[in-house]
GROMACS .gro file of C-alpha atoms in nm:
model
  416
    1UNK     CA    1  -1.745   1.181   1.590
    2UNK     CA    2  -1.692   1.577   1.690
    3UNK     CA    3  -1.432   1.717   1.505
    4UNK     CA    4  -1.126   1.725   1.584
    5UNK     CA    5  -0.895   2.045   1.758
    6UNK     CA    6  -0.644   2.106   1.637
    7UNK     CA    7  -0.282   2.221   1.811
    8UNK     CA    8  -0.081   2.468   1.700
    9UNK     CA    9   0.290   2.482   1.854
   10UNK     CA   10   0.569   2.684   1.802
   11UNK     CA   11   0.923   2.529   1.778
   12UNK     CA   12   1.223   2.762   1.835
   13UNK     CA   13   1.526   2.537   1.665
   14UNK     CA   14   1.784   2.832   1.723
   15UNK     CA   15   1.905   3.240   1.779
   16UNK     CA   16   1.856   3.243   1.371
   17UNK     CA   17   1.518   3.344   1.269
   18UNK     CA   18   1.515   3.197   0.945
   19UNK     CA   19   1.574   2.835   1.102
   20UNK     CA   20   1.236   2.906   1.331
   21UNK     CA   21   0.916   2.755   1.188
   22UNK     CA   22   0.554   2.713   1.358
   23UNK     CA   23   0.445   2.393   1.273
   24UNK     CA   24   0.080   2.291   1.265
   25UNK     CA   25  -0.017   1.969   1.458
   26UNK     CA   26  -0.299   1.751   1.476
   27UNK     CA   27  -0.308   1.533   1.789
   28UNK     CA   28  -0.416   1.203   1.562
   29UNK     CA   29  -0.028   1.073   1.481
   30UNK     CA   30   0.120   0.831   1.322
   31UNK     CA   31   0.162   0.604   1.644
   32UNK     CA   32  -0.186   0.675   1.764
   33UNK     CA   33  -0.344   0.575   1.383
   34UNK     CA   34  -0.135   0.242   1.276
   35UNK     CA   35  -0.297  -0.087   1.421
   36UNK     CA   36  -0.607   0.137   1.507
   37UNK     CA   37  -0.883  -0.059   1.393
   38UNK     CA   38  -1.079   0.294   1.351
   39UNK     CA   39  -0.875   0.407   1.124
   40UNK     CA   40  -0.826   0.148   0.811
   41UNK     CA   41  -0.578   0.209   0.548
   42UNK     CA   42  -0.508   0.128   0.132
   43UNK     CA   43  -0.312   0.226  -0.124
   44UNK     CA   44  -0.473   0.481  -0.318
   45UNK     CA   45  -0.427   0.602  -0.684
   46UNK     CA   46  -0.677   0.812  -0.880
   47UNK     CA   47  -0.587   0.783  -1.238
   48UNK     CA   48  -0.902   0.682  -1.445
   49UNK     CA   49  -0.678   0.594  -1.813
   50UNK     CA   50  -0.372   0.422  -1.935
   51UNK     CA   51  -0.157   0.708  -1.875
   52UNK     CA   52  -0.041   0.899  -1.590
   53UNK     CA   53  -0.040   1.246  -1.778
   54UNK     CA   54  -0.428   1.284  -1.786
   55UNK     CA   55  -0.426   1.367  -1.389
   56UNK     CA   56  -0.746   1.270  -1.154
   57UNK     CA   57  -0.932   1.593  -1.073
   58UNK     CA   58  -0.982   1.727  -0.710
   59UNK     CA   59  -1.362   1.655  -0.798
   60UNK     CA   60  -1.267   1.270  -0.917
   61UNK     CA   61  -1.044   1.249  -0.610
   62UNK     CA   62  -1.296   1.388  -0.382
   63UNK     CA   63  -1.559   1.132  -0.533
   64UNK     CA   64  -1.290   0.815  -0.408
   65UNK     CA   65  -1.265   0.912  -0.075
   66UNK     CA   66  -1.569   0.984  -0.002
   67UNK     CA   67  -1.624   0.613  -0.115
   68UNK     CA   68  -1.321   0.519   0.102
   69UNK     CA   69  -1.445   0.693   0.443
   70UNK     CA   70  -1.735   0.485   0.412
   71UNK     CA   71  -1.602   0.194   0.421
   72UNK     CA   72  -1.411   0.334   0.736
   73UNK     CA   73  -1.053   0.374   0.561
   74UNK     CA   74  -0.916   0.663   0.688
   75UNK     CA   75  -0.523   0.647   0.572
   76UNK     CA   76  -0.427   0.624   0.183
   77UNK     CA   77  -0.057   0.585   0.079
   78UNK     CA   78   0.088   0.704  -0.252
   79UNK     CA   79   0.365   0.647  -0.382
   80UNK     CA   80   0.540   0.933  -0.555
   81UNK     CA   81   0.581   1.327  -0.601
   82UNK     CA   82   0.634   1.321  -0.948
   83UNK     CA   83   0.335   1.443  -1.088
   84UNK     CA   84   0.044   1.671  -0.920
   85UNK     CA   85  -0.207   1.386  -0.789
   86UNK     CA   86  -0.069   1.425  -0.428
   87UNK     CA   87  -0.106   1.793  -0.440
   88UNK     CA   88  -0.463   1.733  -0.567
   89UNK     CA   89  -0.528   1.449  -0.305
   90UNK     CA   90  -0.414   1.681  -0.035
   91UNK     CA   91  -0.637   1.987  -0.161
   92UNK     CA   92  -0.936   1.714  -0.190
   93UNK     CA   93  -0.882   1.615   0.204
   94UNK     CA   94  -0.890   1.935   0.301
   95UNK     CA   95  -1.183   2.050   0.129
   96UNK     CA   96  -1.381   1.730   0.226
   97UNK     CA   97  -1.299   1.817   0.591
   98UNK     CA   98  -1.407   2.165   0.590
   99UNK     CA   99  -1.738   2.041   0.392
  100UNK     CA  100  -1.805   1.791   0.649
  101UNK     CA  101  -1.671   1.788   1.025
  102UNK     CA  102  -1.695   1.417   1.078
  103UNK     CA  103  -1.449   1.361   0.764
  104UNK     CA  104  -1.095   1.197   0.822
  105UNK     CA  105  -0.826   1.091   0.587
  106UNK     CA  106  -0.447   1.110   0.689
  107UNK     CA  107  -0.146   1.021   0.407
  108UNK     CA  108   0.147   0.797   0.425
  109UNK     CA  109   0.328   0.989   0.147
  110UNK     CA  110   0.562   0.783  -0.031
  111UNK     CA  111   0.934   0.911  -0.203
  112UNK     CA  112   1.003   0.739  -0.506
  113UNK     CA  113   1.396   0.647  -0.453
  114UNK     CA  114   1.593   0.479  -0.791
  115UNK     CA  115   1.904   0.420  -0.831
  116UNK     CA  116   2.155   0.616  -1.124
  117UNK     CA  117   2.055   0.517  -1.448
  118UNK     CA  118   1.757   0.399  -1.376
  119UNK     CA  119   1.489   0.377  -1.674
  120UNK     CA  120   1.727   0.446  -1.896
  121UNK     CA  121   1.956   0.225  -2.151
  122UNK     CA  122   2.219   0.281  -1.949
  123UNK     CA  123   2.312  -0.047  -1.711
  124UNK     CA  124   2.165   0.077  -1.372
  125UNK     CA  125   2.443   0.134  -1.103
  126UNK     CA  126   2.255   0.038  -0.762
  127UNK     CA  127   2.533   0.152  -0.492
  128UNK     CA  128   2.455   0.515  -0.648
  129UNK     CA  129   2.149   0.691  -0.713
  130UNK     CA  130   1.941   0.879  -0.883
  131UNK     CA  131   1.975   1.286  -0.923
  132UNK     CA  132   1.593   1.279  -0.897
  133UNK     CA  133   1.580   1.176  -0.529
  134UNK     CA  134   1.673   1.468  -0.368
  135UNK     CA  135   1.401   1.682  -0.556
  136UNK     CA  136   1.153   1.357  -0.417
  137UNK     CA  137   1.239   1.410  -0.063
  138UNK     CA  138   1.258   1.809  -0.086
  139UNK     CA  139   0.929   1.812  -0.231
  140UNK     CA  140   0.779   1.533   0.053
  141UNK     CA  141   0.922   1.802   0.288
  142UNK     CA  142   0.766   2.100   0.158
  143UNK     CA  143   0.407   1.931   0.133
  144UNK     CA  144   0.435   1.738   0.474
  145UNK     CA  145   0.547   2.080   0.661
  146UNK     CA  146   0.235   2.248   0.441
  147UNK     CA  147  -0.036   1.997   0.520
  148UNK     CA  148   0.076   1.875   0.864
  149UNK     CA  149  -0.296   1.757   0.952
  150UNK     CA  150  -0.241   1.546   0.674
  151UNK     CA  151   0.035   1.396   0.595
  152UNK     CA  152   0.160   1.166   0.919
  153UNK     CA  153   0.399   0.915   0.774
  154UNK     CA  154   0.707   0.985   0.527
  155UNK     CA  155   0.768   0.681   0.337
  156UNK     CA  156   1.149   0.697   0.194
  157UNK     CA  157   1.116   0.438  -0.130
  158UNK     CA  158   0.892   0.193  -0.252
  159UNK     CA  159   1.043  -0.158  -0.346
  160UNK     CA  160   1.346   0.047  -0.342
  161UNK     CA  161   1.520  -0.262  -0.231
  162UNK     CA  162   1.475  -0.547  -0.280
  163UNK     CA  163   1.763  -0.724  -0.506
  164UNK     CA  164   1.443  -0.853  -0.814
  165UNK     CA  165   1.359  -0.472  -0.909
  166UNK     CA  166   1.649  -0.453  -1.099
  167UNK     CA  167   1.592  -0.201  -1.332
  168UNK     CA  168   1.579   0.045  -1.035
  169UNK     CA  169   1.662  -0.087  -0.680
  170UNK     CA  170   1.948   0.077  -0.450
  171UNK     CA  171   2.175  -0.032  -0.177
  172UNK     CA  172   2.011  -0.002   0.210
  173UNK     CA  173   2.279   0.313   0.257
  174UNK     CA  174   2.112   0.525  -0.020
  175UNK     CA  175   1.759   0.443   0.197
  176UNK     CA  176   1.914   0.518   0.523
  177UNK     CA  177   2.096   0.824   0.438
  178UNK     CA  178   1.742   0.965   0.361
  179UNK     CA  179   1.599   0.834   0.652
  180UNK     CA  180   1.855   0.985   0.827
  181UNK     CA  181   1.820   1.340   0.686
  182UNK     CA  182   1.449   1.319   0.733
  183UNK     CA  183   1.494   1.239   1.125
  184UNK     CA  184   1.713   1.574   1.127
  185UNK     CA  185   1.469   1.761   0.984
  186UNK     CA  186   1.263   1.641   1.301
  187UNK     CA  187   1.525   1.697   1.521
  188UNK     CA  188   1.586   1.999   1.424
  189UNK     CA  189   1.234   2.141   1.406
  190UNK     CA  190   1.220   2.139   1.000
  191UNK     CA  191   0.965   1.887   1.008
  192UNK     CA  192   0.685   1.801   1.251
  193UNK     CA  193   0.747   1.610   1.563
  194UNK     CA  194   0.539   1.325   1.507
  195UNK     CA  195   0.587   1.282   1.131
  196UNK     CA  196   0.699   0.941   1.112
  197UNK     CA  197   0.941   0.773   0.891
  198UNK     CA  198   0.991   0.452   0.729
  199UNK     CA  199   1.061   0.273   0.358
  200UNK     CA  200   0.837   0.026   0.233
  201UNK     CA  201   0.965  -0.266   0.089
  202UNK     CA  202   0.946  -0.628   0.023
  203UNK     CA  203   0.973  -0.846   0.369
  204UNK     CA  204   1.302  -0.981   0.186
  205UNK     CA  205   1.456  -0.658   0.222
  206UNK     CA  206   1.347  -0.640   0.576
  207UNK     CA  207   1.620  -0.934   0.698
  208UNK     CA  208   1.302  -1.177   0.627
  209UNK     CA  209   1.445  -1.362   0.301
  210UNK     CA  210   1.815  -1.457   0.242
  211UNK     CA  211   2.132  -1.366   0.409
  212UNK     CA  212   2.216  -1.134   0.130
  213UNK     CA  213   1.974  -0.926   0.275
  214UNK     CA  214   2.157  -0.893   0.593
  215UNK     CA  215   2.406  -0.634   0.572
  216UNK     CA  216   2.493  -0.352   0.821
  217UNK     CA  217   2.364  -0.040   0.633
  218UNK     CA  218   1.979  -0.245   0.674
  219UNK     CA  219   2.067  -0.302   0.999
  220UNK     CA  220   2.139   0.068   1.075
  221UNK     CA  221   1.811   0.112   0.886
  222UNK     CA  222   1.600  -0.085   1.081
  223UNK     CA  223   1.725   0.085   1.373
  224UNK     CA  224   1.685   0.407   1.158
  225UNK     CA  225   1.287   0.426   1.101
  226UNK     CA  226   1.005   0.483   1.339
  227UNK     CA  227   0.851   0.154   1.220
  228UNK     CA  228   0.891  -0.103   0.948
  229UNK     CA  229   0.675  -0.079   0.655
  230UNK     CA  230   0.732  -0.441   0.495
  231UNK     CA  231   0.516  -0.580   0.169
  232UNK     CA  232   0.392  -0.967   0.146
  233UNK     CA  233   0.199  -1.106  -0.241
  234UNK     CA  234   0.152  -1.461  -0.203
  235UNK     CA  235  -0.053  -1.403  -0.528
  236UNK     CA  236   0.288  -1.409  -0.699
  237UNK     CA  237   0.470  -1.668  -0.497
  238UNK     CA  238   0.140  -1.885  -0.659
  239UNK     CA  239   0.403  -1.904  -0.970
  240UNK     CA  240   0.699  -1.859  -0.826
  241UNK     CA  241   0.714  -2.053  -0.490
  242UNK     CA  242   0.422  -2.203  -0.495
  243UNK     CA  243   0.468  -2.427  -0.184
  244UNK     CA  244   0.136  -2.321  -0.068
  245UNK     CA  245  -0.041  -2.340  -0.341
  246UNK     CA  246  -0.272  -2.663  -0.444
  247UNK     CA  247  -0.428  -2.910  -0.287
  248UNK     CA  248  -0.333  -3.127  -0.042
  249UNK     CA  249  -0.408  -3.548  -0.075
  250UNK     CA  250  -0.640  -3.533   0.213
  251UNK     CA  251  -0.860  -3.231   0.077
  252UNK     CA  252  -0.921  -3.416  -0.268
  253UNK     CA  253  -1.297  -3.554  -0.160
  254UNK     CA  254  -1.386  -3.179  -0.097
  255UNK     CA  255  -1.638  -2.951  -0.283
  256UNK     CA  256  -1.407  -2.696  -0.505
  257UNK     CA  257  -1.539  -2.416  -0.239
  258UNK     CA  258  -1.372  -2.597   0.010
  259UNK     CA  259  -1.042  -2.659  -0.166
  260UNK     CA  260  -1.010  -2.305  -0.284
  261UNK     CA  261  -1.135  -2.170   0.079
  262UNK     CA  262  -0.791  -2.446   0.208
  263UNK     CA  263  -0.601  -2.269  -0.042
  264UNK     CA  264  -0.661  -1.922   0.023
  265UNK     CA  265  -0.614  -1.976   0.438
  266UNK     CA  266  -0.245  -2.131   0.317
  267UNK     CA  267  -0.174  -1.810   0.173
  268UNK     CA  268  -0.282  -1.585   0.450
  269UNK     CA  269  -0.089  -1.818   0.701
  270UNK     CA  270   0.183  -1.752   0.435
  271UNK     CA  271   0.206  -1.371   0.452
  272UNK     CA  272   0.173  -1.438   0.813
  273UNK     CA  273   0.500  -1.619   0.817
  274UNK     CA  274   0.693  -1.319   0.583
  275UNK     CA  275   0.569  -1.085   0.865
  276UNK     CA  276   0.683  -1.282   1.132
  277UNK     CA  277   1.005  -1.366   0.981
  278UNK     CA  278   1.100  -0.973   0.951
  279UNK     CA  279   0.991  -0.952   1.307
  280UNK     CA  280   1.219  -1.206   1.384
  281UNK     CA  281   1.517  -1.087   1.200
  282UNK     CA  282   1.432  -0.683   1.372
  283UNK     CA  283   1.461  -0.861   1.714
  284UNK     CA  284   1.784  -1.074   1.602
  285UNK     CA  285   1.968  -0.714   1.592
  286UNK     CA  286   1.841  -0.581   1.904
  287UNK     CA  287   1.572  -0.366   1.767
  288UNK     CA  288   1.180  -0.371   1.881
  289UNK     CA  289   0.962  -0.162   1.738
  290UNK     CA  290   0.613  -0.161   1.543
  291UNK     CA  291   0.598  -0.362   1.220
  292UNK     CA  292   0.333  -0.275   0.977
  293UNK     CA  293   0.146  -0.437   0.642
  294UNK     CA  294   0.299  -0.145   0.359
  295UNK     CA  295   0.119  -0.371   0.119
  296UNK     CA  296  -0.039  -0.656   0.010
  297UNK     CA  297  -0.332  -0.750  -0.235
  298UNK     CA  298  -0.456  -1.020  -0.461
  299UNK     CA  299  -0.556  -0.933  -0.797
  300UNK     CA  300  -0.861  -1.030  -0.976
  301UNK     CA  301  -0.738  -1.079  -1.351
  302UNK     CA  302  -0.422  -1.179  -1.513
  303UNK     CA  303  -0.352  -1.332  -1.852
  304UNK     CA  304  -0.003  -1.412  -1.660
  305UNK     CA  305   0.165  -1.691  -1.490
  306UNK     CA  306  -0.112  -1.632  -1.232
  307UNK     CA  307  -0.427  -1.656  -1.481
  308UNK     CA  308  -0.603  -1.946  -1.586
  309UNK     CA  309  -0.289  -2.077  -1.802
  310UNK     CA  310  -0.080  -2.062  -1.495
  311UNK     CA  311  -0.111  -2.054  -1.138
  312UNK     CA  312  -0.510  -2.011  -1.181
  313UNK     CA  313  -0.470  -1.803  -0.858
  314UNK     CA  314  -0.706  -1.453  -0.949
  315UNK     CA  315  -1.041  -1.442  -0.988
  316UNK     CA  316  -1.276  -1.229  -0.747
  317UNK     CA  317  -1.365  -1.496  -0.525
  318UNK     CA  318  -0.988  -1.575  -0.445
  319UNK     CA  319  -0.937  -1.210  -0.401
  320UNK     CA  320  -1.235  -1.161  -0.191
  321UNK     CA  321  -1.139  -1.422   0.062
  322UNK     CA  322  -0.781  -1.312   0.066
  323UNK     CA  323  -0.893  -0.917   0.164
  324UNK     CA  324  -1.092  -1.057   0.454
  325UNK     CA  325  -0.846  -1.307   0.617
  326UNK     CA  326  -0.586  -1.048   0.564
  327UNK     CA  327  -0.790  -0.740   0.743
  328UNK     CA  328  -0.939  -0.969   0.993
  329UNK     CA  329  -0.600  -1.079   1.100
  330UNK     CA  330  -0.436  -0.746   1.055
  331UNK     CA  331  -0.732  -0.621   1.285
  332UNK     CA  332  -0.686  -0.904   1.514
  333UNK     CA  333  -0.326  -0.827   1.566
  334UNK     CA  334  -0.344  -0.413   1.555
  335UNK     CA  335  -0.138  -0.427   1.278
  336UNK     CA  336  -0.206  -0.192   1.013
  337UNK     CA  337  -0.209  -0.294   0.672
  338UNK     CA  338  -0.189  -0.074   0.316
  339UNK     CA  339  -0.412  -0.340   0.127
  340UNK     CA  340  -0.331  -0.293  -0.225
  341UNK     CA  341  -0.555  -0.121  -0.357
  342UNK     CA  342  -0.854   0.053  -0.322
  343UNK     CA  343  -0.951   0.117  -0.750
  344UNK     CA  344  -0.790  -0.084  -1.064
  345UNK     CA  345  -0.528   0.152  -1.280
  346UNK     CA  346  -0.475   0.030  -1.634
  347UNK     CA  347  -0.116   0.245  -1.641
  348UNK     CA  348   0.005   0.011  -1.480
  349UNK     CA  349   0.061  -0.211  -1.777
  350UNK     CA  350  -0.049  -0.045  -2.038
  351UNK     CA  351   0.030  -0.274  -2.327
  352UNK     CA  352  -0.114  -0.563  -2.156
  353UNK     CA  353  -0.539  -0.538  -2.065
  354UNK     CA  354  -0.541  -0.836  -1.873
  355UNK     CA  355  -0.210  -0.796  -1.704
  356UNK     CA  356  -0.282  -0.852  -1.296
  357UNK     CA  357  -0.109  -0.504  -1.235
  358UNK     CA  358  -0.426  -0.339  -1.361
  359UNK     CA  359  -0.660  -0.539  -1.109
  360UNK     CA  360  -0.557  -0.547  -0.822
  361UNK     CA  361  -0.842  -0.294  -0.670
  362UNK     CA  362  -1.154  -0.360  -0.503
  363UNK     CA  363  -1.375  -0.121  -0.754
  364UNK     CA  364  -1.310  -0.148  -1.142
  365UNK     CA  365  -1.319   0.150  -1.368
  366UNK     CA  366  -1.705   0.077  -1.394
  367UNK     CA  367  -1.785   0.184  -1.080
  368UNK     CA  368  -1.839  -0.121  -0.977
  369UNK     CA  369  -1.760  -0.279  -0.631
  370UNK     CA  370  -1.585  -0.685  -0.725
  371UNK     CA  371  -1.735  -0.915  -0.515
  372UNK     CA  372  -1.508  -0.820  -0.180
  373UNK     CA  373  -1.745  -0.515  -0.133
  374UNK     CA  374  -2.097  -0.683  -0.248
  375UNK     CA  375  -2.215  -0.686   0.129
  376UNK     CA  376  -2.083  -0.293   0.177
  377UNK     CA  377  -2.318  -0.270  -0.136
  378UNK     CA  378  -2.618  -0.492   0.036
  379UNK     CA  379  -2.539  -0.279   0.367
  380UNK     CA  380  -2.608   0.085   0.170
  381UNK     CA  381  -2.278   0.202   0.290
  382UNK     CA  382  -2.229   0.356  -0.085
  383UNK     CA  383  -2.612   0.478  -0.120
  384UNK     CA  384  -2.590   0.803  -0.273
  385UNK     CA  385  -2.240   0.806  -0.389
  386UNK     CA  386  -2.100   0.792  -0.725
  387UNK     CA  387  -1.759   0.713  -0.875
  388UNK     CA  388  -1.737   0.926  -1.275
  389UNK     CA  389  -2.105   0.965  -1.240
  390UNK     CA  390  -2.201   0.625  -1.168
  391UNK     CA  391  -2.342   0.511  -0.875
  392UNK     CA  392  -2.180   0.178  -0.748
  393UNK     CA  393  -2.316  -0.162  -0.837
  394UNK     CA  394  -2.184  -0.523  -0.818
  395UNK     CA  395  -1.980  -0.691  -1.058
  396UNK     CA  396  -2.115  -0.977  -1.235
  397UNK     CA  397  -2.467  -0.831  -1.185
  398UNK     CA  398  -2.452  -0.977  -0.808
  399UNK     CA  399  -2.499  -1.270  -0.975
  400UNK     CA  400  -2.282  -1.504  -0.735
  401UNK     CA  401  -2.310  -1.829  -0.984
  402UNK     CA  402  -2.154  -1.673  -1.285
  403UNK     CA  403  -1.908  -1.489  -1.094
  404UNK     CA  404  -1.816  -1.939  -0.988
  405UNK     CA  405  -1.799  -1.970  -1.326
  406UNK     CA  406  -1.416  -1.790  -1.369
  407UNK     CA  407  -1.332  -1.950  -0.998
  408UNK     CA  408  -1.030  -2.205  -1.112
  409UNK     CA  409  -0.907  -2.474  -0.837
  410UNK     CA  410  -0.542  -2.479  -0.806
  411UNK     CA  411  -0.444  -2.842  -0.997
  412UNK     CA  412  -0.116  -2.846  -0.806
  413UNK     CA  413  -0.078  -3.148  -0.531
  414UNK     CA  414   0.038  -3.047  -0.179
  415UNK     CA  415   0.156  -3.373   0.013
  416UNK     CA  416  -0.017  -3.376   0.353
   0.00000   0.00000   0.00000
């Protein structure tokens, strides 16, 4: 692929010079990149330990996507300003490109958006928010308008919504109002063009779950964003609706491949049916415009109510299958879709090993790829790449038996 030219364009805004910027564009947008089947996408976080404050280095970030562009993912998301891994991401893009001319990688930059008292021992108050959003969005601002080639998608919260984060979520108005000011910003020439924005949250939150959901302020919002950004885990409705989950009467004469392979289609169909249902509700109110996968992922370990004592819904096999049926059918429909994610983070739960949050990605902190990746690794795709040092290699050994050996069948009966 020949690299790309880039545009530059001046925008005049008004007779006040300090309200005229020249904004840098690059002709691949938002619109032209989501359901692209070119240009693949993942949630991306670099941190190697079980704390956020030792930050990835520009070389350690450089050393992911490099791994990433080979398996033709060309968008990351993140999910927050807070600390300086976007900053480094950003300087790692842009010194990959200039080191190689065929490189790609574009952002969907993420806002973290609480509401007041969140995190704290204080009872959060969710119809008011945060004082630390505005220094979120001002910051998205100043890094989108400084690495326009970059950055293509604003992404205004994440789970910001939905009613079961309640430690931190907000009412739709908070979201809107910063959708709002964002689409200004475009408006008036303080942000690029093409930026788009969105909030990515839980297809609930959408209008796809209950009518509590459906209040005016989301309805403004969905008419609000450029797109929807919506988020679908059957791995957790494995526990908590598992009406999907098992095995039905007239699959009980087949091999365990077979009933897992069953089970694993039923929860593709049943993301399918969260998408459609936001779609549905979007149209309900008049509105028709893209919808696209935020996130979704299946994790690979969990000492949870999705591990062997619960659900018995993760192992690498599970999670394998449910990356492929969800990219093929992504692809099929040119949807884009954020899978979640691309390497495991033990922050996440810190205090808990096992706990799913920290495997959810498709390389462990080994360096090795889990068994979603073993043909990339068959195909070469990785040859000559390293992730710490370490070149990648297969879970397990690539030894497909003992990887069987941690496959559970759902016990659960589904009536026909």
């Amino acid at each position: 692929m020949k690299r790309i030219a880039y545009i530059i364009f001046a925008v005049f805004i008004s007779c006040n010079p300090k309200s005229t910027r020249t904004i840098v564009s690059n002709p691949m947008t938002a619109e032209k990149i989501l359901g692209n089947v070119n240009y693949q996408a993942i949630c991306y976080g670099g941190y190697r330990t079980n704390t956020r404050e030792k930050q990835p280095t520009i070389a350690e970030v450089k050393d992911d996507l490099k791994l990433l562009f080979a398996m033709n993912i060309k968008v990351i998301r993140t999910y927050n300003v807070h600390y300086a891994e976007v900053a480094t991401i950003l300087k790692a893009i842009t010194e990959l490109k200039k080191e190689d001319a065929n490189f790609e990688m574009y952002l969907m930059l993420g806002a973290w958006i609480d509401c007041k008292n969140a995190w704290t021992e204080l009872p959060p108050i969710h119809n008011e928010e945060s004082q630390r959003n505005a220094i979120e969005i001002e910051e998205a601002v100043r890094l989108t308008n400084q690495y326009p080639d970059i950055i293509k998608i604003i992404a205004v919260g994440n789970e910001a919504m939905v009613k079961w984060a309640t430690s931190y979520y907000v009412t739709p108005n908070i979201i809107l109002k910063w959708v709002n000011h964002l689409q200004n910003l475009k408006k008036n020439g303080k942000l690029p063009s093409d930026v788009w924005i969105t909030s990515s949250d839980n297809f609930a939150s959408w209008g796809g779950g209950g009518s509590e959901y459906h209040v005016d302020d989301l309805n403004q919002l969905i008419k609000a964003v450029d797109y929807i950004s919506m988020h679908t885990y059957p791995m957790h409705d494995t526990h908590y609706n598992p009406v999907f989950w098992g095995i039905k009467e007239s699959e009980s004469q087949l091999a365990e491949k077979e009933k897992v392979d069953a089970a694993m289609l039923r929860a593709r169909d049943y993301s399918i049916s969260q998408y459609n249902s936001v779609v549905k509700y979007m149209k309900s109110i008049g509105v028709n415009k893209p919808v696209h996968i935020g996130e979704t992922g299946w994790a690979t370990v969990s000492n949870e109510h999705y591990g062997n004592e619960g659900s018995k819904a993760t192992d690498e096999y599970k999670s394998a299958q449910f990356y492929h049926l969800m990219r093929q059918w992504s692809n099929s429909q040119n949807i884009a879709c954020f899978y979640f994610e691309a390497f495991d983070e033990n922050w996440k739960d810190s205090g808990n090993p096992m706990g799913s949050e920290n495997h959810f990605g498709l390389f462990n902190l080994q360096a090795q790829a889990k068994f979603a990746l073993w043909k990339e690794v068959d195909n070469g795709i990785f040859n000559g790449l390293t992730r710490d040092g370490k070149p990648i290699t297969k879970t397990y050994k690539g030894d497909e038996k003992s990887l069987w050996m941690d496959v559970k069948v759902p016990t659960a009966i589904l009536k026909n």
